[in-house]
mmCIF file of C-alpha atoms in Angstrom:
data_model
loop_
_atom_site.group_PDB
_atom_site.id
_atom_site.type_symbol
_atom_site.label_atom_id
_atom_site.label_comp_id
_atom_site.label_asym_id
_atom_site.label_seq_id
_atom_site.Cartn_x
_atom_site.Cartn_y
_atom_site.Cartn_z
ATOM 1 C CA UNK A 1 173.828 38.097 271.014
ATOM 2 C CA UNK A 2 175.493 34.960 272.368
ATOM 3 C CA UNK A 3 176.799 36.627 275.559
ATOM 4 C CA UNK A 4 173.397 38.186 276.169
ATOM 5 C CA UNK A 5 171.557 34.915 275.619
ATOM 6 C CA UNK A 6 174.056 33.032 277.785
ATOM 7 C CA UNK A 7 173.731 35.612 280.577
ATOM 8 C CA UNK A 8 169.931 35.549 280.444
ATOM 9 C CA UNK A 9 169.601 31.761 280.256
ATOM 10 C CA UNK A 10 172.316 30.806 282.780
ATOM 11 C CA UNK A 11 172.658 33.650 285.251
ATOM 12 C CA UNK A 12 169.356 35.521 285.291
ATOM 13 C CA UNK A 13 166.690 32.890 284.572
ATOM 14 C CA UNK A 14 168.750 29.811 285.600
ATOM 15 C CA UNK A 15 167.140 27.713 282.853
ATOM 16 C CA UNK A 16 170.465 25.932 282.187
ATOM 17 C CA UNK A 17 173.794 25.527 283.893
ATOM 18 C CA UNK A 18 177.080 26.635 282.286
ATOM 19 C CA UNK A 19 177.823 23.197 280.799
ATOM 20 C CA UNK A 20 174.367 22.883 279.217
ATOM 21 C CA UNK A 21 174.722 26.395 277.783
ATOM 22 C CA UNK A 22 178.124 25.503 276.326
ATOM 23 C CA UNK A 23 176.618 22.397 274.711
ATOM 24 C CA UNK A 24 173.738 24.524 273.417
ATOM 25 C CA UNK A 25 176.166 27.032 271.880
ATOM 26 C CA UNK A 26 178.187 24.235 270.260
ATOM 27 C CA UNK A 27 175.011 22.690 268.844
ATOM 28 C CA UNK A 28 173.741 26.076 267.667
ATOM 29 C CA UNK A 29 177.003 26.760 265.840
ATOM 30 C CA UNK A 30 177.003 23.395 264.130
ATOM 31 C CA UNK A 31 173.498 23.802 262.702
ATOM 32 C CA UNK A 32 172.837 25.849 259.586
ATOM 33 C CA UNK A 33 171.424 29.296 260.145
ATOM 34 C CA UNK A 34 171.959 32.139 262.552
ATOM 35 C CA UNK A 35 173.289 30.947 265.913
ATOM 36 C CA UNK A 36 171.110 33.312 267.959
ATOM 37 C CA UNK A 37 168.003 31.881 266.302
ATOM 38 C CA UNK A 38 169.236 28.323 266.876
ATOM 39 C CA UNK A 39 169.940 29.066 270.540
ATOM 40 C CA UNK A 40 166.597 30.778 271.100
ATOM 41 C CA UNK A 41 164.741 27.922 269.429
ATOM 42 C CA UNK A 42 166.555 25.346 271.566
ATOM 43 C CA UNK A 43 165.975 27.231 274.816
ATOM 44 C CA UNK A 44 162.317 27.806 273.908
ATOM 45 C CA UNK A 45 161.892 24.110 273.190
ATOM 46 C CA UNK A 46 163.550 23.142 276.499
ATOM 47 C CA UNK A 47 161.230 25.452 278.428
ATOM 48 C CA UNK A 48 157.867 25.031 276.683
ATOM 49 C CA UNK A 49 158.184 22.365 273.985
ATOM 50 C CA UNK A 50 157.162 23.069 270.382
ATOM 51 C CA UNK A 51 155.089 26.094 271.371
ATOM 52 C CA UNK A 52 158.058 27.613 273.208
ATOM 53 C CA UNK A 53 160.379 26.931 270.265
ATOM 54 C CA UNK A 54 158.014 28.688 267.856
ATOM 55 C CA UNK A 55 157.469 31.665 270.174
ATOM 56 C CA UNK A 56 161.200 32.039 270.893
ATOM 57 C CA UNK A 57 162.061 31.823 267.191
ATOM 58 C CA UNK A 58 159.481 34.421 266.195
ATOM 59 C CA UNK A 59 160.497 36.600 269.142
ATOM 60 C CA UNK A 60 164.119 36.692 268.079
ATOM 61 C CA UNK A 61 163.529 36.984 264.316
ATOM 62 C CA UNK A 62 160.752 39.586 264.225
ATOM 63 C CA UNK A 63 162.632 42.577 265.725
ATOM 64 C CA UNK A 64 165.638 42.007 263.447
ATOM 65 C CA UNK A 65 163.381 41.536 260.426
ATOM 66 C CA UNK A 66 161.506 44.775 261.119
ATOM 67 C CA UNK A 67 164.779 46.636 261.756
ATOM 68 C CA UNK A 68 166.191 45.460 258.422
ATOM 69 C CA UNK A 69 163.050 46.524 256.560
ATOM 70 C CA UNK A 70 163.189 49.993 258.150
ATOM 71 C CA UNK A 71 166.940 50.269 257.499
ATOM 72 C CA UNK A 72 166.487 49.334 253.843
ATOM 73 C CA UNK A 73 163.779 51.933 253.431
ATOM 74 C CA UNK A 74 166.001 54.614 254.992
ATOM 75 C CA UNK A 75 169.345 53.524 253.547
ATOM 76 C CA UNK A 76 168.479 54.838 250.111
ATOM 77 C CA UNK A 77 168.268 58.313 251.599
ATOM 78 C CA UNK A 78 171.256 58.213 253.944
ATOM 79 C CA UNK A 79 173.557 55.581 252.397
ATOM 80 C CA UNK A 80 176.363 57.995 251.449
ATOM 81 C CA UNK A 81 176.300 59.851 254.760
ATOM 82 C CA UNK A 82 179.692 59.970 256.524
ATOM 83 C CA UNK A 83 177.987 59.602 259.917
ATOM 84 C CA UNK A 84 176.229 56.436 258.816
ATOM 85 C CA UNK A 85 179.501 54.992 257.506
ATOM 86 C CA UNK A 86 181.154 55.856 260.837
ATOM 87 C CA UNK A 87 178.315 54.176 262.727
ATOM 88 C CA UNK A 88 178.841 50.991 260.719
ATOM 89 C CA UNK A 89 182.557 51.024 261.568
ATOM 90 C CA UNK A 90 181.657 51.339 265.253
ATOM 91 C CA UNK A 91 179.134 48.514 264.985
ATOM 92 C CA UNK A 92 181.789 46.250 263.431
ATOM 93 C CA UNK A 93 184.151 46.997 266.327
ATOM 94 C CA UNK A 94 181.432 46.264 268.887
ATOM 95 C CA UNK A 95 180.632 42.945 267.208
ATOM 96 C CA UNK A 96 184.323 41.960 267.332
ATOM 97 C CA UNK A 97 184.360 42.761 271.047
ATOM 98 C CA UNK A 98 181.252 40.665 271.704
ATOM 99 C CA UNK A 99 182.755 37.736 269.823
ATOM 100 C CA UNK A 100 185.954 38.057 271.880
ATOM 101 C CA UNK A 101 183.951 38.089 275.136
ATOM 102 C CA UNK A 102 182.125 34.933 274.074
ATOM 103 C CA UNK A 103 185.389 33.212 273.131
ATOM 104 C CA UNK A 104 186.924 34.056 276.524
ATOM 105 C CA UNK A 105 183.836 32.772 278.377
ATOM 106 C CA UNK A 106 183.889 29.529 276.407
ATOM 107 C CA UNK A 107 187.614 29.134 277.069
ATOM 108 C CA UNK A 108 187.083 29.649 280.823
ATOM 109 C CA UNK A 109 184.372 26.969 280.829
ATOM 110 C CA UNK A 110 186.571 24.612 278.844
ATOM 111 C CA UNK A 111 189.583 25.086 281.134
ATOM 112 C CA UNK A 112 187.440 24.215 284.149
ATOM 113 C CA UNK A 113 187.254 20.547 283.113
ATOM 114 C CA UNK A 114 189.752 17.743 283.550
ATOM 115 C CA UNK A 115 193.206 18.088 282.019
ATOM 116 C CA UNK A 116 192.668 15.435 279.287
ATOM 117 C CA UNK A 117 189.375 17.072 278.286
ATOM 118 C CA UNK A 118 191.011 20.501 278.197
ATOM 119 C CA UNK A 119 193.922 19.261 276.048
ATOM 120 C CA UNK A 120 191.537 17.407 273.726
ATOM 121 C CA UNK A 121 189.341 20.518 273.362
ATOM 122 C CA UNK A 122 192.311 22.755 272.550
ATOM 123 C CA UNK A 123 193.647 20.276 269.969
ATOM 124 C CA UNK A 124 190.191 19.937 268.394
ATOM 125 C CA UNK A 125 189.706 23.725 268.256
ATOM 126 C CA UNK A 126 193.131 24.321 266.697
ATOM 127 C CA UNK A 127 192.710 21.418 264.295
ATOM 128 C CA UNK A 128 189.269 22.619 263.217
ATOM 129 C CA UNK A 129 190.548 26.153 262.674
ATOM 130 C CA UNK A 130 193.456 24.861 260.592
ATOM 131 C CA UNK A 131 191.278 22.461 258.615
ATOM 132 C CA UNK A 132 188.705 25.103 257.667
ATOM 133 C CA UNK A 133 190.866 28.228 257.560
ATOM 134 C CA UNK A 134 194.085 26.909 256.061
ATOM 135 C CA UNK A 135 193.234 23.731 254.184
ATOM 136 C CA UNK A 136 189.729 24.664 253.005
ATOM 137 C CA UNK A 137 187.981 21.598 254.463
ATOM 138 C CA UNK A 138 184.204 22.052 254.599
ATOM 139 C CA UNK A 139 182.691 22.799 258.005
ATOM 140 C CA UNK A 140 180.309 19.845 257.691
ATOM 141 C CA UNK A 141 183.213 17.408 257.314
ATOM 142 C CA UNK A 142 185.020 19.003 260.277
ATOM 143 C CA UNK A 143 181.863 18.620 262.400
ATOM 144 C CA UNK A 144 181.439 14.957 261.430
ATOM 145 C CA UNK A 145 185.090 14.220 262.203
ATOM 146 C CA UNK A 146 184.754 16.133 265.485
ATOM 147 C CA UNK A 147 181.744 14.022 266.462
ATOM 148 C CA UNK A 148 183.599 10.796 265.722
ATOM 149 C CA UNK A 149 186.750 11.882 267.553
ATOM 150 C CA UNK A 150 184.668 13.121 270.501
ATOM 151 C CA UNK A 151 182.935 9.743 270.775
ATOM 152 C CA UNK A 152 186.265 7.923 270.597
ATOM 153 C CA UNK A 153 187.755 10.282 273.200
ATOM 154 C CA UNK A 154 184.790 9.744 275.497
ATOM 155 C CA UNK A 155 184.959 5.955 275.180
ATOM 156 C CA UNK A 156 188.693 5.653 275.798
ATOM 157 C CA UNK A 157 189.614 8.599 278.023
ATOM 158 C CA UNK A 158 186.515 9.581 279.975
ATOM 159 C CA UNK A 159 185.629 5.966 280.840
ATOM 160 C CA UNK A 160 189.156 5.476 282.236
ATOM 161 C CA UNK A 161 188.760 8.588 284.438
ATOM 162 C CA UNK A 162 185.539 7.172 285.903
ATOM 163 C CA UNK A 163 187.105 3.779 286.750
ATOM 164 C CA UNK A 164 190.022 5.342 288.654
#
């Protein structure tokens, strides 16, 4: 859903620019819960305040909730069906493709910045992946460290770019 939300918010409706959308995605990923819900809530809040946040949240949750209820009611009857199992394999492949598209879009946005920012972002991404995936560090700790390092980077590197 991230590519669809990003396309709708940035390109079709022009509610945010690419950088704001990237910040929104980063914030949505760092909060607990489903990222699509977090993004919809944030965009709804930006557009219409609390009322917009509530409407956007309900609007994105309700169709999925109803679909899950219907699927659960039907799954008991068709759960062992080879066609259903094949459909789930296809859905998994499609989800992987959508995640890859989102990663490429985020990388393109990241590369568009200054060289120090790009290098810092790549190091932070690789370090976060290694910390969580290899060393088992909790995501919350990685986020807190990322915030601190980002502030330090901004103070020392970005301020020097501005003064040049």
